[in-house]
Coordinates of C-alpha atoms in Angstrom, one line a residue:
X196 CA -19.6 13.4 -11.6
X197 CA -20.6 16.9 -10.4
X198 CA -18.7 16.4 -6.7
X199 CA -17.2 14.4 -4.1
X200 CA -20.8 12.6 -2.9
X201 CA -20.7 13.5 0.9
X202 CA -24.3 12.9 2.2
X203 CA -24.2 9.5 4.4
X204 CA -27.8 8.4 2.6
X205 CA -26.0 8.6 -0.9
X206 CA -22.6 7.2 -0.3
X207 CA -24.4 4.2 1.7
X208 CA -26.6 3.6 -1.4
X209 CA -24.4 3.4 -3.5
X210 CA -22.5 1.4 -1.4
X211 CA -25.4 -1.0 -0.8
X212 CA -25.8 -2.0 -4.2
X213 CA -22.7 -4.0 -4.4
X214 CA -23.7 -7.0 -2.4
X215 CA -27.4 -6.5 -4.1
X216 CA -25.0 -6.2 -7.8
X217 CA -23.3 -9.5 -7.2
X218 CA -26.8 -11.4 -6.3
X219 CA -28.7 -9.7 -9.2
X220 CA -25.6 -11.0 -11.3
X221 CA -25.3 -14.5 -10.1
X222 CA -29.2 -14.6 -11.1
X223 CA -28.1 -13.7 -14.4
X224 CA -25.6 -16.1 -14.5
X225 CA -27.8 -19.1 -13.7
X226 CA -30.1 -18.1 -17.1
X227 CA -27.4 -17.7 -19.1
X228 CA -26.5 -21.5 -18.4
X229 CA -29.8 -22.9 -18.1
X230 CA -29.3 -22.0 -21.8
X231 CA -26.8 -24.0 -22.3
X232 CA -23.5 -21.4 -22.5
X233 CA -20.1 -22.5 -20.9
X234 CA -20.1 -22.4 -17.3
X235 CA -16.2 -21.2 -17.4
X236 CA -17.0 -18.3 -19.9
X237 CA -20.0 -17.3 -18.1
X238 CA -18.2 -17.4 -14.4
X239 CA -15.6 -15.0 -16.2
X240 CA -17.9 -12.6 -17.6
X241 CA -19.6 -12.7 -13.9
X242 CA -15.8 -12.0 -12.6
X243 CA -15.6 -8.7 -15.1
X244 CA -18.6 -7.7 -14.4
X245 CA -18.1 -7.4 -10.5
X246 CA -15.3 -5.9 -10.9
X247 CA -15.8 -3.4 -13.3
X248 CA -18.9 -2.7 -10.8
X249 CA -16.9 -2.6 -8.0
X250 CA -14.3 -0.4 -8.5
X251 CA -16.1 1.9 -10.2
X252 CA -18.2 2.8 -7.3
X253 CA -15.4 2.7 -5.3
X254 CA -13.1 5.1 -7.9
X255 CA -16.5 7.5 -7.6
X256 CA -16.9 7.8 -4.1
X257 CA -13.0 8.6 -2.9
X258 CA -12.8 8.7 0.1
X259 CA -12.6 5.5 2.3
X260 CA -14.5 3.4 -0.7
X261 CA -11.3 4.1 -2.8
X262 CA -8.8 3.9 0.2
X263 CA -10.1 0.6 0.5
X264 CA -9.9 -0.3 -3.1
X265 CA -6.0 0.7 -2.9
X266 CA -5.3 -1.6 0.1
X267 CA -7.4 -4.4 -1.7
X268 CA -4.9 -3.6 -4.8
X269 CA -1.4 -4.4 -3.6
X270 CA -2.9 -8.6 -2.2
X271 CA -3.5 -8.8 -5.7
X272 CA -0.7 -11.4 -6.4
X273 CA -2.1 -13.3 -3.7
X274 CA -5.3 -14.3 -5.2
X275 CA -5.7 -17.0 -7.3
X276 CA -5.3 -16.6 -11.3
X277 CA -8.8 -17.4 -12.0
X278 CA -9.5 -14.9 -9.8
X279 CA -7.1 -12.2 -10.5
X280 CA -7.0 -12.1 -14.4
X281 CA -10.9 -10.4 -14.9
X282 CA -9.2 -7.8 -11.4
X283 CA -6.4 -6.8 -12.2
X284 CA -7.1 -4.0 -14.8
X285 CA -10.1 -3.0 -12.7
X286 CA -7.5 -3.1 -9.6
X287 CA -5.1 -0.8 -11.7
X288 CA -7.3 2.1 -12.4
X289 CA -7.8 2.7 -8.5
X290 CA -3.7 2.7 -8.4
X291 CA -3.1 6.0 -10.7
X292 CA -6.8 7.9 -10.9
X293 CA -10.5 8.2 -10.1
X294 CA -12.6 10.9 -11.3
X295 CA -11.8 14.3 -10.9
X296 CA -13.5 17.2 -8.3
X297 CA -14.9 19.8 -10.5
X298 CA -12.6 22.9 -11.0
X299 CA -14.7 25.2 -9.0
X300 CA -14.7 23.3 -5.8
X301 CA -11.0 23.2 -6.8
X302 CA -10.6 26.9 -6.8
X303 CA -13.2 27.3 -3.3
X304 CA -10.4 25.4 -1.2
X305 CA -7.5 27.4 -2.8
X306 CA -8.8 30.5 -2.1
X307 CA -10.5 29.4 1.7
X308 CA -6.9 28.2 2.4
X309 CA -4.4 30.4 0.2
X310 CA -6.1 33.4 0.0
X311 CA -8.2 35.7 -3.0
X312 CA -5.1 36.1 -4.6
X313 CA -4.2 32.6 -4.7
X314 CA -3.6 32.9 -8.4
X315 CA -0.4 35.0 -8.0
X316 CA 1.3 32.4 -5.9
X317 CA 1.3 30.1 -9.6
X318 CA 3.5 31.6 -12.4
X319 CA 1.1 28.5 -13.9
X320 CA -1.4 26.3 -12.5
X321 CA -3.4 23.6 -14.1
X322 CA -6.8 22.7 -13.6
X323 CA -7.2 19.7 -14.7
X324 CA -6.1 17.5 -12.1
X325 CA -2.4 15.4 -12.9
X326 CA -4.2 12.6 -10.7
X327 CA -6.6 11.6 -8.0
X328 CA -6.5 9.6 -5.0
X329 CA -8.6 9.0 -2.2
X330 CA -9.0 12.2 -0.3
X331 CA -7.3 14.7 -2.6
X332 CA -6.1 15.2 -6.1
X333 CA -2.6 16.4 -7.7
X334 CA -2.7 19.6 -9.8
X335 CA 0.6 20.6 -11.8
X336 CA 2.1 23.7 -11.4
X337 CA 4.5 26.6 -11.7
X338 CA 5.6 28.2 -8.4
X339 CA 5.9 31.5 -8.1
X340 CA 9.9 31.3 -7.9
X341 CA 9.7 29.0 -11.2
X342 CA 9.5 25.6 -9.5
X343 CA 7.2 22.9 -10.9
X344 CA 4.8 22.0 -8.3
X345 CA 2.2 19.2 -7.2
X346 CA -0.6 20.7 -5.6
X347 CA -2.7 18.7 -3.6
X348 CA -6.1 19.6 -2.9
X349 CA -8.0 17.1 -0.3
X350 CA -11.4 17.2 -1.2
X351 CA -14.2 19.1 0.6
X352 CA -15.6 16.7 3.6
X353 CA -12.9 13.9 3.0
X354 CA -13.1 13.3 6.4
X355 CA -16.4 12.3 6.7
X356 CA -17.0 10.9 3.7
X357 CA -13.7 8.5 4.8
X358 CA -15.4 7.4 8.4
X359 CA -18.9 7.0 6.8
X360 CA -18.0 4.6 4.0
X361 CA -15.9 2.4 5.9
X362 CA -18.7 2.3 8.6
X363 CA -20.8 0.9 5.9
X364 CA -18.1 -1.7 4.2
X365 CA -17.2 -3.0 7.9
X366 CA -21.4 -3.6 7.8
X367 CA -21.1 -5.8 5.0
X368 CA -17.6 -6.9 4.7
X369 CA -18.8 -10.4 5.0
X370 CA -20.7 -10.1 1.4
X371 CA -17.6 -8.3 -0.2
X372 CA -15.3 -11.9 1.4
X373 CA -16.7 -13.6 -1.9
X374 CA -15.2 -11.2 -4.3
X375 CA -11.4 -11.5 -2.6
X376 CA -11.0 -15.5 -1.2
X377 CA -9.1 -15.9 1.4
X378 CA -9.1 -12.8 2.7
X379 CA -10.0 -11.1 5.8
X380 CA -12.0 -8.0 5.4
X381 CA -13.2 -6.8 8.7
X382 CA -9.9 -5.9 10.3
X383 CA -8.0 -4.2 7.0
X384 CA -10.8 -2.0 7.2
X385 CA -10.8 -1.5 11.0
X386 CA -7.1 -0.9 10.6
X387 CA -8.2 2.3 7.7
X388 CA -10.1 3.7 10.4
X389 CA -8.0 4.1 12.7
X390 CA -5.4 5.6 10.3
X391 CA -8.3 8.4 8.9
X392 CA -7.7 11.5 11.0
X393 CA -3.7 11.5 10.7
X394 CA -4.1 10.8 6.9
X395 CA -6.2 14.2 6.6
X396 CA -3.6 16.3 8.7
X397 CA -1.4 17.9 5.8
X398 CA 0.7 19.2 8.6
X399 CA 1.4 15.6 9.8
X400 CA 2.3 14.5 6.2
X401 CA 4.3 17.6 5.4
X402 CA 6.8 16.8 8.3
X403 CA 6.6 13.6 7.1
X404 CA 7.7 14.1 3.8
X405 CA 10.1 17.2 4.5
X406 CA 12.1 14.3 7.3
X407 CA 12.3 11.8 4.3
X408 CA 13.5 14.7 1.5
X409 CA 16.0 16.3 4.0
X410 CA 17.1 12.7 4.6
X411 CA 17.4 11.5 0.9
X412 CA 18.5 14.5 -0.6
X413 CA 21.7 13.7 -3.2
X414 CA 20.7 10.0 -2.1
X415 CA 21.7 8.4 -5.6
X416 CA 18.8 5.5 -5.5
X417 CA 15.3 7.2 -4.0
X418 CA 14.0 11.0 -4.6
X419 CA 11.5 12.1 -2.4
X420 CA 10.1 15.8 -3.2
X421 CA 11.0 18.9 -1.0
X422 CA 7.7 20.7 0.5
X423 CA 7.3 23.9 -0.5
X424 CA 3.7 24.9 1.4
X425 CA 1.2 23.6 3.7
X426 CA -2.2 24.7 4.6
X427 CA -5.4 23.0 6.2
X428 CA -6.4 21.1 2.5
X429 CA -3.5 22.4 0.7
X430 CA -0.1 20.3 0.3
X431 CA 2.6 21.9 -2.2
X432 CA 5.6 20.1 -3.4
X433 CA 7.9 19.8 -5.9
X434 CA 7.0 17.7 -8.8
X435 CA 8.6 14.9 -10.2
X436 CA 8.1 13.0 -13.6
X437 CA 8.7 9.7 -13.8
X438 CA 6.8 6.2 -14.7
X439 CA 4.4 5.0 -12.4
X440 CA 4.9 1.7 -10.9
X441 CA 1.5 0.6 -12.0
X442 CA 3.1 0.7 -16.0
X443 CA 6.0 -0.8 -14.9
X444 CA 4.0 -3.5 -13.8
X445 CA 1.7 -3.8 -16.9
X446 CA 4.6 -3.3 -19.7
X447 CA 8.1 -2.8 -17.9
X448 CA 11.2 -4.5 -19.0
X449 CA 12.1 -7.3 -17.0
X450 CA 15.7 -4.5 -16.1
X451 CA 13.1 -1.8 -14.8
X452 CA 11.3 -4.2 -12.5
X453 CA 14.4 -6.0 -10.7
X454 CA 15.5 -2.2 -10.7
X455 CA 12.4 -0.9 -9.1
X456 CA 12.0 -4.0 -6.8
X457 CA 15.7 -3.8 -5.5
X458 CA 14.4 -0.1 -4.7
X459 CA 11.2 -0.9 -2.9
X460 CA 12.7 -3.3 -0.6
X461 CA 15.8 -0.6 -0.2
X462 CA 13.5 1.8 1.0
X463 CA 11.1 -0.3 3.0
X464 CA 14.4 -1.3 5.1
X465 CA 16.7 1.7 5.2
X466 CA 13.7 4.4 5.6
X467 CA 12.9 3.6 9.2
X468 CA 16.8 3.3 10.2
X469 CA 17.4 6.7 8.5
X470 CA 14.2 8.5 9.3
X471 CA 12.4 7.2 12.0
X472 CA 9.3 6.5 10.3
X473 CA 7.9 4.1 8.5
X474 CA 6.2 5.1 4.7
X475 CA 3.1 2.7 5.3
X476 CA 1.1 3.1 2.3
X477 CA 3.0 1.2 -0.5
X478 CA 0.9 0.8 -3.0
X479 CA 1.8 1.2 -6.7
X480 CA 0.7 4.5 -7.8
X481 CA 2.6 6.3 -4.9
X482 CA 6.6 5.3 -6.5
X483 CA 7.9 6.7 -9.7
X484 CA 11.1 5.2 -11.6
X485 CA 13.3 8.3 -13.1
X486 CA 16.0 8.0 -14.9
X487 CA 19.2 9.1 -13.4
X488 CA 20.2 6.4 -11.0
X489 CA 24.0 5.8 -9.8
X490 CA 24.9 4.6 -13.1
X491 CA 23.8 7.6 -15.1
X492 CA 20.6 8.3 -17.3
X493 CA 20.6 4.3 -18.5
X494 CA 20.3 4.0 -14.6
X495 CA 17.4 4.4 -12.6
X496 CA 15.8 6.3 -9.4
X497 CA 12.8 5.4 -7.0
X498 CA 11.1 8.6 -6.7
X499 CA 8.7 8.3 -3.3
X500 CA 5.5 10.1 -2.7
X501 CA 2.3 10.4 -0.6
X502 CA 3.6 10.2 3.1
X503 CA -0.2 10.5 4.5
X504 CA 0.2 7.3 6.4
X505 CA 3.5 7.1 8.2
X506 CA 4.5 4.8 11.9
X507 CA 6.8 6.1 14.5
X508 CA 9.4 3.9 14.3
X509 CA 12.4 5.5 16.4
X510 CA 15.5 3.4 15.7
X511 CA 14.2 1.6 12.6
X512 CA 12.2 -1.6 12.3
X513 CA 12.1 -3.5 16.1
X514 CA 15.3 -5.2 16.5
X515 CA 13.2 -8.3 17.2
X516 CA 12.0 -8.6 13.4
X517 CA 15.8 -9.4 12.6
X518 CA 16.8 -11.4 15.5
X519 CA 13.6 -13.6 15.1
X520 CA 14.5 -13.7 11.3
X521 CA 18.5 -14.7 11.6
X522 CA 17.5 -17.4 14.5
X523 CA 15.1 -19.2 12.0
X524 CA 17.5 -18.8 9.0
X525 CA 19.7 -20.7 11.2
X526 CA 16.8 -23.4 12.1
X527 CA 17.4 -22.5 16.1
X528 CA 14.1 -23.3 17.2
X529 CA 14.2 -22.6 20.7
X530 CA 15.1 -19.7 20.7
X531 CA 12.6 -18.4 18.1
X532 CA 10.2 -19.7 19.9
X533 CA 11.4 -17.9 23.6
X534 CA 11.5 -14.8 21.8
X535 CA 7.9 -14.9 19.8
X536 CA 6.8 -15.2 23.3
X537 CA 8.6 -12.8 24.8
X538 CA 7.1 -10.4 22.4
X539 CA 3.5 -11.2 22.3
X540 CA 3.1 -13.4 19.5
X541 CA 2.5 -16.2 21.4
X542 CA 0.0 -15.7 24.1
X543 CA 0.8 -17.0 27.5
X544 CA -2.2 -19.2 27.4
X545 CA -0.9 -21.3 24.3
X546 CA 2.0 -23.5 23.8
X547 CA 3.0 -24.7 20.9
X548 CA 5.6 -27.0 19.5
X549 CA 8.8 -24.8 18.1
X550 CA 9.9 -27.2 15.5
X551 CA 6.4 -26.7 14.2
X552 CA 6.9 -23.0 14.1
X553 CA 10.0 -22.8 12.6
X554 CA 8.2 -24.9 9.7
X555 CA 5.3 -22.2 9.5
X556 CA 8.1 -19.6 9.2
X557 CA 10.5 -20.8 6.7
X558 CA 8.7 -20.7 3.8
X559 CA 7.7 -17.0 4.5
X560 CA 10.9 -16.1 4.6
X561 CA 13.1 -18.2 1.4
X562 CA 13.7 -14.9 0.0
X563 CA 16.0 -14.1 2.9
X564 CA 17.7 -17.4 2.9
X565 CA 19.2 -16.8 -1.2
X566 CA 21.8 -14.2 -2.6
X567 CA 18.6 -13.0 -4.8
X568 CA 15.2 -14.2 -4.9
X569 CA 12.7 -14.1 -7.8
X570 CA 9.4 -13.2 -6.4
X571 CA 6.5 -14.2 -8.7
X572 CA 2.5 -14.4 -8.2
X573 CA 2.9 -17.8 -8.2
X574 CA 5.2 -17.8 -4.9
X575 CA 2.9 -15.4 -3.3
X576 CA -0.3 -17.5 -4.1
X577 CA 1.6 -20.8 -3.0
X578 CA 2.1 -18.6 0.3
X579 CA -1.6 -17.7 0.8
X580 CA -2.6 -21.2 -0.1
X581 CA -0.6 -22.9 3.0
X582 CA -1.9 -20.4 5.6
X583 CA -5.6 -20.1 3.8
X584 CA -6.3 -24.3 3.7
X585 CA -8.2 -25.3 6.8
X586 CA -6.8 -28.6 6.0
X587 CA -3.4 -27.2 6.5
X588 CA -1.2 -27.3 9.1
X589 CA 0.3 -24.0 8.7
X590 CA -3.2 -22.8 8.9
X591 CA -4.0 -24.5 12.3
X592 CA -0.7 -22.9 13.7
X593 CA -1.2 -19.7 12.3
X594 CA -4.7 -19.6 13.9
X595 CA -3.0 -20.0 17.3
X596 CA -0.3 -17.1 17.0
X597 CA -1.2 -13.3 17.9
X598 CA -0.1 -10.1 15.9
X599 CA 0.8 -7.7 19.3
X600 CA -0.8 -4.3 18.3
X601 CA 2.6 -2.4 17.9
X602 CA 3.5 -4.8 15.2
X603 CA 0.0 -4.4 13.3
X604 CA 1.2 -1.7 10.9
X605 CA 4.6 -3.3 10.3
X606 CA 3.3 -6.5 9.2
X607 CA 0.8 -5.0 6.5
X608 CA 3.4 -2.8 4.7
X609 CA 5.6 -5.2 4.5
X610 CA 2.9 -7.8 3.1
X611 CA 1.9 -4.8 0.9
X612 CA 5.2 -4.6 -0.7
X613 CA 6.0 -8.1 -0.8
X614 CA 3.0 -8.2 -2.8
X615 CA 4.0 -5.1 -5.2
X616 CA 7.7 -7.4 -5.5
X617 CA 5.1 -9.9 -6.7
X618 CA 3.1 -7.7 -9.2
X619 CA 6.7 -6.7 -10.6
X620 CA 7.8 -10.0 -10.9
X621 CA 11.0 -8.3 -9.6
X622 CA 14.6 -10.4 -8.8
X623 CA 15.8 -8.7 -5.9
X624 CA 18.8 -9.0 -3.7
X625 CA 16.4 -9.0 -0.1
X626 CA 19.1 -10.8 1.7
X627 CA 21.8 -7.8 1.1
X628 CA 19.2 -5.0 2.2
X629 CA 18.5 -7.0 5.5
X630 CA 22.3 -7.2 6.1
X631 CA 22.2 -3.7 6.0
X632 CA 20.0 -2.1 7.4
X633 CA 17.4 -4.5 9.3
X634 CA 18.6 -4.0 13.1
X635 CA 19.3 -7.3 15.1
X636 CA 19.4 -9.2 11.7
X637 CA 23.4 -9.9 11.8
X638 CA 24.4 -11.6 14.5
X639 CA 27.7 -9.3 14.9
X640 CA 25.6 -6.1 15.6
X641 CA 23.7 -5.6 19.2
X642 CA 22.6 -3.0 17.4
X643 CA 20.4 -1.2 20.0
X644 CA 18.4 -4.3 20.2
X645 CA 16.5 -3.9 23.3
X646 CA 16.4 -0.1 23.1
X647 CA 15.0 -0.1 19.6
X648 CA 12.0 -2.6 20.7
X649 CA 11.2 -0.6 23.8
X650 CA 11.1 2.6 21.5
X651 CA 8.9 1.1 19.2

């Protein structure tokens, strides 16, 4: 790959021949039976064969053909085995890489944003990219004052190339339906696009990420690097080793995953409380586990990157996400229902029965009701089976109820890392987290209630 493909007539060509892939395929598939082979081995080579053709065009393009790929990545435990198996290692790749911009065009955005002398800024700098991502790509480095550095280049009209291909996947999001069941394309990508011009501003993400380090800084469980420059396409921080979350998942002891999932949820709770904001793009390949953690070098960290995508959360979470939670831990129906209303999940124009919601809830939220609480693929698909069967009754409810806007963003990072806790396999104490840091969730604390939803 010579460069990021920007030209619309390109991108939505390559696009294109997805949908036209999976036909052309499934006429393959129909000869190779007629000839007698196994349905079930040729419906799994048809599987592999989408997906490898999938996410490679998705890995090539960047932009908003990979973001999409990552957000499609972290439902993975939701889908079905039969489904997932022939995914998941094509689901992976998009997690940790995609292929890299060449190291001229590399070099043309350092030295438009950094200056002709850009080079004596880098005791060292590599150019061969440490990893790639949707608009940008990490380069390891040497500061000028000896610090190792990630340097992150966003590639030449990201922008564009981000708006244009998820113009053309909301075209045909009904085609790509087949190749994830059960889920609902059209609005995870309307959500992307409205996310697109904040994720390009490095200035954004370099407050972002210097409130979080500032915050976390001698914080004996999470890491997140120190920013040491921003310019327009050009995001320099310190760099961390560590193991990506995507090889904990694929060969981690079962210590490192409970470890890494008792982090994740840690951080999904006590970031907004300490911060303000809310990270909202968990997927795998933006954690790291070091070693180092509270216990010593057996121990280990959660080291946090990528703060591209953040929500204003001032206060933490809404205080209404814990009260809500506590009521139906404690089976008050009433008075879960009242307050879903009060909030705009339950439109004024619909009534529904609140035994019957407290029954839609409760299994959603059995990790809260244990000391610890294994989560498993097989939980999470048990989940999206109930509310995915139109013969369900969960599903009939769920139909009825209403996501208020301000609570969009919320609910999709925490499915996202729900489904990571899924991927890990992960035993995690959730309750104990909630305790802590989830406002409104114990009954003792007032905890800013009302001012903390207003805020939000």
């Amino acid at each position: 790959m010579s460069d990021l493909p920007r030209k619309a007539v390109t991108r939505t060509a390559k696009l294109a021949a997805l949908p036209l892939g999976i036909a052309g395929r499934a006429t393959w598939g129909f000869g190779k039976r007629i000839v007698g082979e196994s349905a079930e081995l040729v419906g799994r080579e048809l599987q592999q064969r989408t997906a490898d053709q999938l996410f490679k065009v998705l890995g090539e393009l960047k932009g908003g053909a990979m973001k999409f790929g990552q957000a499609l990545s972290v439902f993975e435990s939701a889908l079905p085995e039969e489904v997932a198996g022939p995914y998941r290692a094509a689901l992976t790749k998009l997690q940790e890489a995609a292929p890299p911009m060449p190291t001229r065009t590399v070099h043309a955005v350092l030295e438009e944003r950094l200056g002709e002398g850009w080079h004596e800024l880098f005791l060292e700098f590599e150019d061969k990219p440490a990893a790639a991502a949707s608009i940008g790509q990490v380069h390891r480095g040497v500061w000028h004052d000896g610090r190792e550095v990630a340097v992150k280049v966003q590639y030449p009209g990201a922008g564009e190339a981000l708006l244009s291909d998820l113009n053309q996947l909301s075209r045909f999001s009904r085609l790509l339906g087949p190749l994830i069941p059960g889920m609902d394309i059209k609005p995870l990508i309307t959500e992307l696009k409205d996310r697109v011009s904040e994720e390009l501003d490095y200035g954004l993400e370099a407050q972002a990420q210097q409130t979080h380090a500032e915050e976390f800084t001698d914080d004996p469980d999470v890491i997140v690097p120190q920013v040491v420059h921003q310019s327009d396409q050009v995001l320099i921080t310190e760099w961390i080793d560590g193991i990506p979350l995507s090889e904990i998942i694929s060969d981690g002891t079962q210590e490192q995953r409970d470890r890494a999932g008792q982090l994740l949820a840690r951080f999904l709770f006590s970031g907004p409380a300490r911060t303000g904001l809310l990270h909202a793009d968990p997927h795998p390949g933006n954690f790291r586990l070091l070693p180092g953690g509270p216990d010593g070098e057996d121990d280990w960290r959660l080291g946090v990157l990528d703060f591209g995508t953040v929500d204003r959360v001032p206060g933490g979470l809404p205080a209404t996400i814990g009260e809500s939670l506590r009521m139906t831990l404690d089976g008050e129906a009433e008075a879960v229902y009242e307050l879903l209303c009060a909030e705009g999940f339950v439109k004024e124009t619909i009534e529904l029965d609140p035994d019957a919601v407290l029954d839609y809830l409760l299994p959603i939220i059995e990790p809260a009701e244990v000391e610890e609480f294994t989560f498993t693929r097989g939980w999470m698909r048990s989940q999206a089976a109930r509310i995915a069967d139109p013969r369900s009754p969960a599903y009939q409810l769920g139909k009825l109820l209403n996501l208020p806007p301000s609570y969009l963003l919320i609910h999709r990072v925490t499915l996202s890392t729900i489904g990571v806790l899924c991927q890990l396999g992960a035993t995690v104490r959730l309750r104990e987290e909630l305790e802590e840091w989830l406002p409104g969730f114990m009954s003792e604390d007032p905890a800013d209630g009302e001012d903390s939803v207003a805020e939000a």
